[in-house]
Short mmCIF file of C-alpha atoms in Angstrom, two decimals:
data_model
loop_
_atom_site.label_atom_id
_atom_site.label_comp_id
_atom_site.label_asym_id
_atom_site.label_seq_id
_atom_site.Cartn_x
_atom_site.Cartn_y
_atom_site.Cartn_z
CA MET A 55 137.03 270.04 202.76
CA THR A 56 137.15 270.03 199.01
CA GLU A 57 133.44 270.58 197.47
CA ALA A 58 130.67 272.56 199.40
CA LEU A 59 128.79 270.49 201.82
CA ASN A 60 124.81 271.27 201.36
CA PRO A 61 124.13 271.58 204.83
CA ASP A 62 120.44 270.31 204.75
CA CYS A 63 120.29 266.69 204.99
CA ASP A 64 117.10 264.34 206.03
CA VAL A 65 119.19 262.21 208.42
CA ALA A 66 122.33 263.83 210.42
CA VAL A 67 124.21 260.83 212.10
CA ILE A 68 125.84 261.90 214.81
CA GLY A 69 129.55 259.65 216.11
CA GLY A 70 130.70 257.36 213.23
CA GLY A 71 131.40 254.06 215.17
CA PRO A 72 129.57 250.90 214.54
CA ALA A 73 126.39 252.09 215.36
CA GLY A 74 126.29 255.04 213.17
CA ILE A 75 127.74 253.25 210.27
CA ALA A 76 125.12 251.01 210.39
CA ALA A 77 122.81 253.52 210.57
CA ALA A 78 124.58 255.91 207.87
CA CYS A 79 124.32 253.01 205.56
CA VAL A 80 120.57 252.06 205.81
CA ALA A 81 119.16 255.27 205.44
CA ALA A 82 121.63 256.25 202.69
CA GLU A 83 120.42 252.88 201.36
CA ALA A 84 116.94 253.97 201.47
CA GLY A 85 117.73 256.70 199.41
CA ARG A 86 117.41 259.62 201.88
CA ARG A 87 120.19 262.44 202.03
CA VAL A 88 122.57 261.27 205.08
CA VAL A 89 124.71 263.42 206.66
CA LEU A 90 127.52 261.63 209.23
CA LEU A 91 129.29 263.75 211.67
CA ASP A 92 132.31 261.49 213.38
CA GLU A 93 134.69 263.78 215.21
CA ASN A 94 138.04 261.43 214.49
CA PRO A 95 139.96 261.39 211.26
CA GLU A 96 138.31 258.44 209.75
CA PRO A 97 135.15 256.39 210.73
CA GLY A 98 135.22 253.58 212.79
CA GLY A 99 134.79 254.53 216.32
CA GLN A 100 136.88 252.93 219.19
CA ILE A 101 136.44 249.50 218.13
CA TRP A 102 137.16 250.00 214.27
CA ARG A 103 139.82 252.87 215.18
CA ARG A 104 142.07 252.63 212.14
CA ASP A 105 145.15 250.60 212.85
CA ILE A 106 147.76 251.92 211.19
CA ARG A 107 149.84 248.75 211.11
CA HIS A 108 147.21 245.92 210.24
CA ALA A 109 144.29 245.54 207.64
CA ALA A 110 140.80 246.33 209.45
CA PRO A 111 139.15 242.97 210.80
CA PRO A 112 136.91 241.63 208.04
CA LEU A 113 133.32 242.70 209.80
CA ALA A 114 134.86 246.26 209.87
CA ALA A 115 136.28 246.27 206.57
CA ARG A 116 132.78 245.23 205.26
CA TRP A 117 130.88 248.01 207.18
CA LEU A 118 133.18 250.74 205.91
CA ALA A 119 133.21 249.42 202.47
CA ARG A 120 129.48 249.98 202.61
CA LEU A 121 129.48 253.17 204.07
CA SER A 122 131.76 254.22 201.17
CA ALA A 123 128.94 252.73 198.70
CA SER A 124 125.99 253.85 200.45
CA GLY A 125 125.86 257.90 199.56
CA ALA A 126 126.24 259.07 202.73
CA ARG A 127 128.16 261.56 203.12
CA VAL A 128 130.97 261.50 206.17
CA VAL A 129 132.27 264.70 207.75
CA SER A 130 135.05 263.25 209.44
CA GLU A 131 137.07 265.97 212.30
CA ALA A 132 133.82 267.30 213.06
CA SER A 133 133.05 267.89 216.85
CA VAL A 134 129.61 268.61 217.40
CA VAL A 135 129.33 271.46 219.97
CA SER A 136 125.46 271.92 219.82
CA ALA A 137 122.03 270.56 218.31
CA ARG A 138 118.88 271.90 218.77
CA PHE A 139 115.59 271.87 216.83
CA ASP A 140 115.03 275.23 215.56
CA HIS A 141 111.02 275.87 215.25
CA GLY A 142 111.34 278.65 212.86
CA ILE A 143 112.48 276.42 209.74
CA SER A 144 111.24 273.41 211.36
CA ARG A 145 114.91 271.51 211.17
CA PHE A 146 117.28 270.53 213.77
CA VAL A 147 120.56 272.49 213.53
CA ILE A 148 123.78 270.99 214.20
CA VAL A 149 126.80 272.97 214.72
CA ALA A 150 130.14 271.49 214.46
CA GLU A 151 133.61 272.54 214.49
CA HIS A 152 135.28 270.54 211.89
CA GLY A 153 138.95 271.22 212.33
CA THR A 154 139.31 274.54 213.31
CA SER A 155 136.71 276.20 211.44
CA PRO A 156 132.86 275.93 211.90
CA GLN A 157 130.30 273.02 210.05
CA VAL A 158 126.30 273.86 210.33
CA ILE A 159 124.02 270.97 209.40
CA SER A 160 120.31 271.35 209.26
CA ALA A 161 118.53 268.03 209.36
CA GLY A 162 115.02 266.49 209.51
CA ARG A 163 115.76 263.39 212.08
CA ILE A 164 119.00 263.23 213.93
CA VAL A 165 120.46 259.07 215.16
CA LEU A 166 122.91 259.81 217.88
CA ALA A 167 125.70 257.34 218.02
CA THR A 168 128.07 259.05 220.39
CA GLY A 169 129.52 255.77 221.86
CA ALA A 170 131.03 255.57 225.38
CA ARG A 171 134.41 256.64 226.97
CA GLU A 172 135.74 254.57 229.75
CA ARG A 173 135.32 255.06 233.30
CA PHE A 174 138.97 256.33 235.36
CA LEU A 175 138.89 256.40 239.10
CA PRO A 176 140.92 258.31 240.76
CA PHE A 177 144.13 256.90 242.95
CA PRO A 178 146.93 258.21 244.11
CA GLY A 179 149.49 258.98 241.28
CA TRP A 180 146.73 258.20 238.54
CA THR A 181 147.64 261.32 236.94
CA LEU A 182 151.29 260.68 236.26
CA PRO A 183 152.49 260.65 232.58
CA GLY A 184 152.27 256.86 231.36
CA VAL A 185 149.38 256.34 233.28
CA LEU A 186 147.07 255.55 230.46
CA GLY A 187 143.01 254.14 230.00
CA ILE A 188 143.18 250.53 228.45
CA GLY A 189 141.22 251.88 225.60
CA GLY A 190 143.56 254.88 225.24
CA ALA A 191 146.29 252.56 225.29
CA GLN A 192 145.03 250.90 222.43
CA ALA A 193 143.90 253.69 220.47
CA LEU A 194 147.67 255.11 220.96
CA LEU A 195 148.48 251.43 219.89
CA LYS A 196 146.64 252.06 216.40
CA GLY A 197 147.91 255.23 216.05
CA GLY A 198 151.51 253.66 216.15
CA MET A 199 152.72 253.60 219.61
CA ASP A 200 155.79 251.60 219.85
CA VAL A 201 155.56 249.28 222.37
CA ALA A 202 157.78 246.75 222.14
CA HIS A 203 159.73 245.57 224.78
CA ARG A 204 158.19 248.17 227.15
CA ARG A 205 156.65 246.61 230.70
CA VAL A 206 153.04 246.99 230.58
CA LEU A 207 150.70 246.60 233.35
CA ILE A 208 146.84 246.35 232.41
CA ALA A 209 144.34 246.59 235.78
CA GLY A 210 140.70 247.89 236.06
CA SER A 211 137.64 245.76 234.75
CA GLY A 212 135.59 244.58 231.98
CA PRO A 213 136.01 242.67 229.02
CA LEU A 214 138.23 245.16 227.20
CA LEU A 215 141.25 244.28 229.41
CA LEU A 216 141.63 240.97 227.40
CA PRO A 217 141.88 242.10 223.38
CA VAL A 218 144.30 245.11 224.73
CA ALA A 219 146.20 242.48 226.80
CA ALA A 220 146.26 240.58 223.54
CA SER A 221 146.81 243.92 221.28
CA MET A 222 150.02 245.01 223.52
CA ALA A 223 151.12 241.79 223.60
CA ARG A 224 151.47 241.03 219.68
CA ALA A 225 153.19 244.80 219.27
CA GLY A 226 155.74 243.22 220.93
CA ALA A 227 155.11 244.46 224.51
CA HIS A 228 155.82 242.96 227.64
CA VAL A 229 152.53 242.47 229.34
CA LEU A 230 153.43 242.16 232.91
CA GLY A 231 149.89 241.15 234.30
CA VAL A 232 146.13 241.52 233.62
CA CYS A 233 144.37 242.45 236.84
CA GLU A 234 140.87 242.48 237.28
CA GLN A 235 139.08 243.60 240.61
CA ALA A 236 135.67 241.34 239.61
CA PRO A 237 136.33 238.59 242.39
CA ALA A 238 136.91 235.19 240.51
CA TYR A 239 133.62 233.36 240.51
CA ARG A 240 132.00 236.38 239.01
CA VAL A 241 134.46 236.39 236.13
CA LEU A 242 134.25 232.52 236.09
CA ARG A 243 130.23 232.54 235.41
CA PHE A 244 130.63 235.29 232.86
CA THR A 245 133.12 232.94 231.09
CA ALA A 246 130.69 230.01 231.26
CA SER A 247 127.85 232.39 230.28
CA LEU A 248 129.43 232.79 226.57
CA SER A 249 129.17 229.24 226.36
CA VAL A 250 125.96 229.79 224.26
CA ARG A 251 128.22 232.03 221.80
CA PRO A 252 131.21 229.33 220.94
CA SER A 253 132.83 231.88 218.76
CA LEU A 254 132.74 234.65 221.73
CA LEU A 255 134.21 232.04 224.02
CA ALA A 256 136.98 230.82 221.35
CA GLN A 257 137.60 234.85 220.54
CA ALA A 258 138.07 235.28 224.58
CA VAL A 259 140.30 232.17 224.70
CA ARG A 260 142.79 233.30 221.63
CA TYR A 261 143.14 236.59 223.58
CA ARG A 262 144.21 234.77 226.94
CA VAL A 263 146.62 232.91 224.79
CA ALA A 264 148.16 236.03 223.02
CA PHE A 265 149.65 236.79 226.28
CA ALA A 266 150.12 233.45 227.93
CA ARG A 267 153.06 233.92 229.72
CA ALA A 268 151.62 236.72 231.85
CA PRO A 269 149.23 236.22 234.58
CA TYR A 270 145.69 236.90 234.67
CA ARG A 271 144.32 237.45 238.16
CA THR A 272 141.00 238.65 239.63
CA GLY A 273 139.85 240.51 242.63
CA THR A 274 142.85 242.70 242.45
CA TRP A 275 143.67 246.34 241.57
CA ILE A 276 145.84 249.13 241.50
CA ALA A 277 146.16 250.88 245.32
CA GLU A 278 148.68 253.63 243.93
CA ALA A 279 151.52 254.09 241.61
CA ARG A 280 154.90 256.16 242.07
CA ARG A 281 157.21 257.53 239.26
CA ASP A 282 160.84 256.30 239.77
CA GLY A 283 163.31 257.62 237.29
CA GLU A 284 162.03 256.55 233.62
CA HIS A 285 159.06 254.22 234.65
CA ILE A 286 156.09 253.56 237.40
CA VAL A 287 155.78 251.49 240.49
CA ALA A 288 152.66 250.10 241.05
CA MET A 289 151.58 249.03 243.93
CA LEU A 290 149.07 245.55 243.28
CA THR A 291 146.80 244.74 245.96
CA ASP A 292 143.97 242.26 246.65
CA GLY A 293 142.70 243.80 249.46
CA ALA A 294 145.25 241.92 252.10
CA ARG A 295 148.35 242.44 250.32
CA GLU A 296 150.07 244.80 248.64
CA ARG A 297 153.06 244.12 246.26
CA PRO A 298 155.03 246.51 243.80
CA ILE A 299 154.80 246.21 240.39
CA HIS A 300 157.56 248.07 237.92
CA CYS A 301 156.04 249.11 234.89
CA ASP A 302 156.63 251.26 231.66
CA LEU A 303 152.95 251.92 230.68
CA LEU A 304 150.17 251.39 233.29
CA CYS A 305 146.93 250.92 231.41
CA VAL A 306 143.79 251.50 234.28
CA ALA A 307 140.06 252.14 233.60
CA PHE A 308 136.75 250.37 234.63
CA GLY A 309 134.53 249.76 232.17
CA LEU A 310 132.47 252.19 229.88
CA VAL A 311 130.37 255.19 230.46
CA PRO A 312 127.59 256.46 227.48
CA ASN A 313 128.50 259.95 226.03
CA THR A 314 125.22 261.19 226.86
CA GLU A 315 125.97 264.76 226.25
CA VAL A 316 124.55 265.54 222.90
CA ALA A 317 121.02 263.78 223.58
CA ARG A 318 120.88 265.14 226.99
CA GLN A 319 121.55 268.62 225.52
CA LEU A 320 118.91 268.18 222.83
CA GLY A 321 116.69 267.25 225.83
CA CYS A 322 116.36 263.62 225.49
CA ALA A 323 114.96 261.56 229.07
CA THR A 324 117.24 259.32 230.44
CA ARG A 325 117.46 256.03 232.34
CA GLY A 326 119.83 254.71 234.27
CA GLY A 327 122.26 257.21 233.23
CA CYS A 328 121.53 256.29 229.37
CA ILE A 329 119.28 257.28 226.98
CA ASP A 330 115.63 256.28 227.12
CA VAL A 331 114.83 254.60 223.63
CA ASP A 332 112.08 252.54 222.71
CA GLU A 333 112.27 249.47 220.40
CA ASP A 334 112.44 251.47 217.44
CA GLN A 335 115.66 253.22 219.34
CA ARG A 336 113.49 256.23 219.28
CA THR A 337 114.40 258.50 222.25
CA SER A 338 111.66 260.99 224.32
CA LEU A 339 111.87 263.54 221.52
CA PRO A 340 110.25 263.14 217.90
CA ASN A 341 112.51 262.41 215.50
CA VAL A 342 115.66 262.04 217.28
CA PHE A 343 117.03 258.47 217.66
CA CYS A 344 119.71 257.14 219.52
CA ALA A 345 121.61 253.27 218.92
CA GLY A 346 124.86 251.97 220.45
CA GLU A 347 126.40 252.38 223.68
CA PRO A 348 124.50 255.50 224.47
CA ALA A 349 121.50 254.02 225.01
CA GLY A 350 123.17 251.24 226.82
CA ILE A 351 126.49 249.80 226.80
CA GLY A 352 126.81 246.71 225.11
CA GLY A 353 129.16 246.47 222.67
CA VAL A 354 129.31 245.90 218.64
CA GLU A 355 127.17 243.61 217.46
CA LEU A 356 124.55 245.15 219.42
CA ALA A 357 125.55 248.98 218.36
CA LEU A 358 125.09 247.41 214.83
CA ALA A 359 121.59 246.21 215.45
CA GLU A 360 120.57 248.97 216.86
CA GLY A 361 122.20 251.50 214.53
CA GLU A 362 119.98 249.07 211.50
CA VAL A 363 117.32 250.07 213.38
CA ALA A 364 117.80 253.45 214.11
CA GLY A 365 118.32 254.23 210.45
CA SER A 366 115.68 252.25 209.60
CA ILE A 367 113.04 253.91 210.85
CA ALA A 368 114.79 257.23 210.72
CA ALA A 369 114.53 256.54 206.81
CA GLY A 370 111.35 255.48 206.62
CA VAL A 371 111.80 251.98 206.17
CA MET A 372 110.95 249.04 208.15
CA PRO A 373 114.06 247.74 209.65
CA SER A 374 115.40 243.81 208.64
CA GLY A 375 113.80 241.18 211.68
CA GLY A 376 117.23 240.17 211.82
CA ALA A 377 118.56 243.35 213.27
CA ARG A 378 115.17 243.34 215.75
CA ARG A 379 116.05 240.14 217.36
CA ALA A 380 119.82 240.50 217.47
CA ARG A 381 119.23 243.34 219.33
CA ALA A 382 116.98 241.49 222.09
CA ARG A 383 119.30 238.61 222.48
CA LEU A 384 122.06 241.10 222.75
CA ARG A 385 120.84 243.31 225.49
CA VAL A 386 120.49 239.90 227.77
CA GLN A 387 124.27 239.66 226.98
CA ALA A 388 125.10 243.01 227.57
CA ALA A 389 122.76 242.62 231.00
CA ARG A 390 124.99 239.94 232.28
CA MET A 391 128.29 241.49 231.52
CA HIS A 392 127.40 244.14 233.44
CA ARG A 393 126.21 241.90 236.39
CA ALA A 394 129.70 240.16 236.18
CA PHE A 395 132.01 243.36 236.14
CA ALA A 396 129.97 245.31 238.93
CA LEU A 397 132.73 247.44 240.48
CA ARG A 398 133.72 246.72 244.15
CA ASP A 399 133.56 249.11 247.03
CA GLU A 400 137.19 248.95 247.87
CA LEU A 401 137.37 251.41 244.82
CA ARG A 402 135.85 253.94 246.74
CA ALA A 403 138.75 254.12 249.23
CA LEU A 404 141.38 254.69 246.77
CA PRO A 405 142.03 258.15 246.53
CA ALA A 406 143.74 260.06 249.41
CA ALA A 407 143.01 263.50 250.45
CA ASP A 408 145.55 264.92 248.65
CA THR A 409 144.48 262.78 245.31
CA ILE A 410 143.61 264.86 242.23
CA VAL A 411 140.15 264.07 241.21
CA CYS A 412 139.33 266.80 238.74
CA ARG A 413 142.44 266.60 236.49
CA CYS A 414 141.63 269.83 234.61
CA GLU A 415 141.61 272.33 237.63
CA ASP A 416 143.56 270.06 239.79
CA VAL A 417 141.00 269.88 242.47
CA PRO A 418 141.91 267.06 244.98
CA PHE A 419 139.65 264.49 246.89
CA GLY A 420 140.28 266.04 249.72
CA ALA A 421 138.40 269.48 248.64
CA MET A 422 135.21 267.66 247.83
CA ARG A 423 132.01 267.13 250.38
CA SER A 424 129.96 263.99 249.43
CA ALA A 425 127.20 265.84 250.51
CA TRP A 426 127.17 267.94 247.29
CA ALA A 427 125.93 267.60 243.61
CA PRO A 428 128.26 268.64 240.92
CA ARG A 429 127.02 272.14 240.64
CA GLN A 430 128.62 272.87 244.34
CA ALA A 431 131.82 270.97 243.14
CA LYS A 432 131.88 273.26 240.39
CA LEU A 433 131.00 276.41 242.68
CA TYR A 434 133.20 275.87 245.47
CA THR A 435 136.01 274.33 243.73
CA ARG A 436 135.62 274.04 239.97
CA ALA A 437 135.74 270.84 239.37
CA GLY A 438 134.71 269.88 236.14
CA MET A 439 135.01 273.39 234.69
CA GLY A 440 137.86 272.40 232.58
CA PRO A 441 138.38 271.31 228.65
CA CYS A 442 136.78 267.95 229.51
CA GLN A 443 133.66 269.54 230.89
CA GLY A 444 133.62 267.21 233.82
CA ARG A 445 133.37 263.81 231.94
CA ILE A 446 136.26 262.32 233.49
CA CYS A 447 135.78 263.51 237.14
CA GLY A 448 132.00 263.45 236.74
CA ALA A 449 131.82 259.71 236.45
CA ALA A 450 134.51 259.55 239.12
CA LEU A 451 132.41 261.16 241.44
CA HIS A 452 129.23 259.44 240.13
CA TYR A 453 130.98 256.18 241.65
CA LEU A 454 132.69 257.64 244.73
CA PHE A 455 129.74 259.86 246.08
CA ASP A 456 126.64 258.67 244.39
CA TRP A 457 125.86 261.92 242.30
CA ASP A 458 124.31 262.53 239.75
CA VAL A 459 125.68 263.88 236.30
CA ASP A 460 125.12 267.42 236.52
CA SER A 461 122.76 269.44 233.01
CA VAL A 462 124.59 269.94 229.71
CA ARG A 463 124.42 272.96 228.18
CA PRO A 464 125.70 274.54 225.01
CA PRO A 465 128.75 274.30 223.83
CA VAL A 466 128.93 270.51 224.79
CA GLU A 467 132.79 270.50 223.32
CA PRO A 468 135.41 273.09 224.09
CA ALA A 469 134.83 275.73 220.89
CA ARG A 470 136.37 278.70 218.93
CA VAL A 471 133.63 281.32 219.52
CA GLU A 472 134.12 281.81 215.60
CA THR A 473 131.61 278.70 215.62
CA LEU A 474 129.34 279.89 218.08
CA ILE A 475 128.97 282.69 216.22
CA ALA A 476 128.81 280.93 213.22
CA GLY A 477 125.99 278.52 214.33
CA ALA A 478 123.85 281.58 215.29
CA ALA A 479 124.12 283.58 212.05
CA LEU A 480 123.76 280.25 209.38
CA VAL A 481 120.19 279.58 210.93
CA ALA A 482 119.06 282.79 208.47
CA ALA A 483 121.01 281.04 205.94
CA ASP A 484 119.19 277.34 206.42
CA SER A 485 115.46 278.78 206.74
CA HIS A 486 116.68 279.88 202.79
CA ILE A 487 117.81 276.38 201.72
CA ALA A 488 115.28 274.85 203.53
CA SER A 489 112.43 276.63 201.19
CA GLU A 490 113.97 275.60 198.27
CA ASN A 491 113.82 272.04 199.21
CA THR A 492 110.14 271.89 200.24
CA MET B 141 161.06 266.97 202.31
CA SER B 142 160.57 263.32 203.69
CA GLY B 143 160.15 260.03 201.49
CA GLY B 144 158.65 256.71 201.52
CA ASN B 145 156.31 256.01 204.61
CA THR B 146 157.67 259.03 207.07
CA VAL B 147 157.47 262.54 207.37
CA ARG B 148 159.19 265.38 209.20
CA ILE B 149 157.58 267.27 212.48
CA GLN B 150 159.60 269.88 214.75
CA VAL B 151 158.67 269.16 218.39
CA ASP B 152 159.69 271.86 221.09
CA GLY B 153 162.35 272.68 218.35
CA ARG B 154 163.61 269.37 217.67
CA GLU B 155 162.83 267.86 214.09
CA LEU B 156 161.96 263.96 214.36
CA THR B 157 161.10 261.50 211.49
CA VAL B 158 157.68 259.58 212.51
CA ARG B 159 155.40 257.57 210.51
CA ALA B 160 153.47 259.37 207.77
CA ASP B 161 149.92 258.46 209.22
CA ALA B 162 150.54 258.44 212.45
CA THR B 163 148.36 259.91 215.34
CA LEU B 164 150.58 262.53 216.76
CA ALA B 165 149.70 261.60 220.12
CA SER B 166 151.38 258.32 219.53
CA ALA B 167 154.60 260.01 217.61
CA LEU B 168 155.37 261.67 220.55
CA MET B 169 155.17 258.93 223.19
CA ASP B 170 157.53 257.23 220.75
CA ALA B 171 159.38 260.70 221.23
CA ASP B 172 159.82 260.37 224.67
CA VAL B 173 157.96 263.51 225.66
CA ILE B 174 156.93 262.86 229.20
CA GLY B 175 154.68 266.36 229.30
CA PHE B 176 152.80 267.23 227.16
CA ARG B 177 151.00 269.80 228.84
CA THR B 178 151.66 271.36 232.30
CA SER B 179 148.84 271.12 234.84
CA VAL B 180 147.17 273.73 236.87
CA SER B 181 149.80 273.13 239.62
CA GLY B 182 152.74 272.70 237.40
CA ASP B 183 152.56 268.99 237.03
CA ALA B 184 153.84 267.25 233.87
CA ARG B 185 150.53 265.53 232.32
CA ALA B 186 150.54 262.64 229.13
CA PRO B 187 147.63 261.36 226.84
CA LEU B 188 145.17 259.10 229.24
CA CYS B 189 141.95 258.68 227.17
CA GLY B 190 143.52 258.44 224.10
CA MET B 191 140.16 259.24 222.14
CA GLY B 192 139.68 263.19 222.90
CA VAL B 193 137.86 263.03 225.91
CA CYS B 194 140.13 264.01 228.60
CA TYR B 195 142.03 266.83 227.21
CA GLU B 196 145.67 265.85 228.59
CA CYS B 197 147.19 265.37 225.21
CA ARG B 198 147.06 269.33 223.77
CA VAL B 199 149.83 270.57 222.53
CA TRP B 200 150.06 273.68 220.62
CA VAL B 201 149.88 272.86 216.49
CA ASP B 202 151.17 275.10 213.75
CA GLY B 203 150.79 278.08 216.31
CA GLU B 204 147.33 276.70 217.29
CA ALA B 205 146.65 276.24 221.27
CA HIS B 206 144.46 272.95 222.77
CA ARG B 207 144.84 270.83 219.84
CA ARG B 208 144.38 267.39 221.05
CA SER B 209 147.01 265.07 219.42
CA CYS B 210 145.47 261.83 219.95
CA MET B 211 142.90 263.46 217.75
CA MET B 212 144.94 264.38 214.36
CA ARG B 213 147.12 262.74 212.47
CA VAL B 214 151.09 264.14 211.55
CA ARG B 215 151.93 265.87 208.91
CA ASP B 216 154.66 267.03 207.17
CA GLY B 217 156.23 270.21 208.45
CA MET B 218 153.74 269.91 211.23
CA VAL B 219 155.30 272.34 214.57
CA VAL B 220 154.11 271.22 217.89
CA VAL B 221 155.13 272.98 221.04
CA THR B 222 154.21 270.87 224.28
CA GLY B 223 153.66 272.43 227.59
CA ALA B 224 156.93 271.28 229.08
CA ALA B 225 158.57 274.04 226.21
CA HIS B 226 155.98 276.82 226.65
CA ASP B 227 155.35 277.68 230.41
#
């Protein structure tokens, strides 16, 4: 950071993916002081993550250019550690770790656009090096990982399997296959439902063609992975028969889980595992908005529409009719996707007693008791007490045992003590800034 | 110093030439680093989520521990120590 950031703003947007970018653009264009906090080196989130080998796709390029021109102040490499409403200064105080130093922002309103992460389900061998997520593999690919001639097997669930298989194939990988756990009839029905959006259907076909030589199988999943010298042997199953597939990279993930931690730490109410929002993207807390995946997994177009709505309302202006209409239509589409790719029961039976469930603390499945809640798991086994703060195992245990998520307390990311101290100390300084600005 | 589109970094004492704007985790995957960190039970771990959630990719960078290699780009002269070398 070369110039000092005025730590007070009208609207703080947390998360620099499509939803956060849209919110920051419209709020800044309406004349508000906007700060966008994002933890990656550049904005874009996951789907628009900068690919070092290719130019940004047109939609991403347009929005990123619009963000640069909007006047919003983008702070990259900033991980939000806590957020609270401070009654002393009547502002929200957001504490972030910027690289390795603290950054404290105060804001009148907050738009939470923290996106989603992948859902990982444990199976024997899932902790081996070379077993990656699907979005995870895509992220590493965009960051320059060379997959030329590497044998890649992609498995799990959801629409993300297709574009990542296509990216891998285009990058020269030998894609061995794409294995969707959902049964054929559901995938076919979902594909047919895309016919109302011919452009989406065309895109799906283009992806499929990109890895044309590899099979796309439905009703299959990975039962186990073993290391064999330098590579991985994955056991592919349809529930009846198993067969081994030798690969260099095994990419496995089962859909997306909303990143609701900052919102829940602030105190926002949830519904069905997501942040509860109204048609204006307002959460249960005054002056706190939520847009995109944390308000319900639904993809990039929905994130953009919700970001526009949230940013507009947060800036005190009316959102465009187009954004509102898109939102309604895209929510219906998202619901269809969830039904199509619902997870099958067999996935609950994959982990063996010695299969690690909490990767941070190496807690095996056999140490868990289904009658517990996350709190007991933490107390008796340390599961959820590592640096990922239960993000990985929590989603898995929620599916395996139907556990609710545990409550969230700050810091919502591992942070230096220096950052936690700075957050407390700068509130006194902020009250001086707030009184200057009124 | 390095020229063109590459930088030089040091990984567990090895000098590597990598693309200038690569993510550190991607560069380490290409360098055939098997174990980014060593787990509590002594197993080698490598990136899983690629997006800063799982912390499996954490390495020492320029003397600082627990840096998520998937969340940063390489810099010329970066000194990286993985779990395998440290433990």
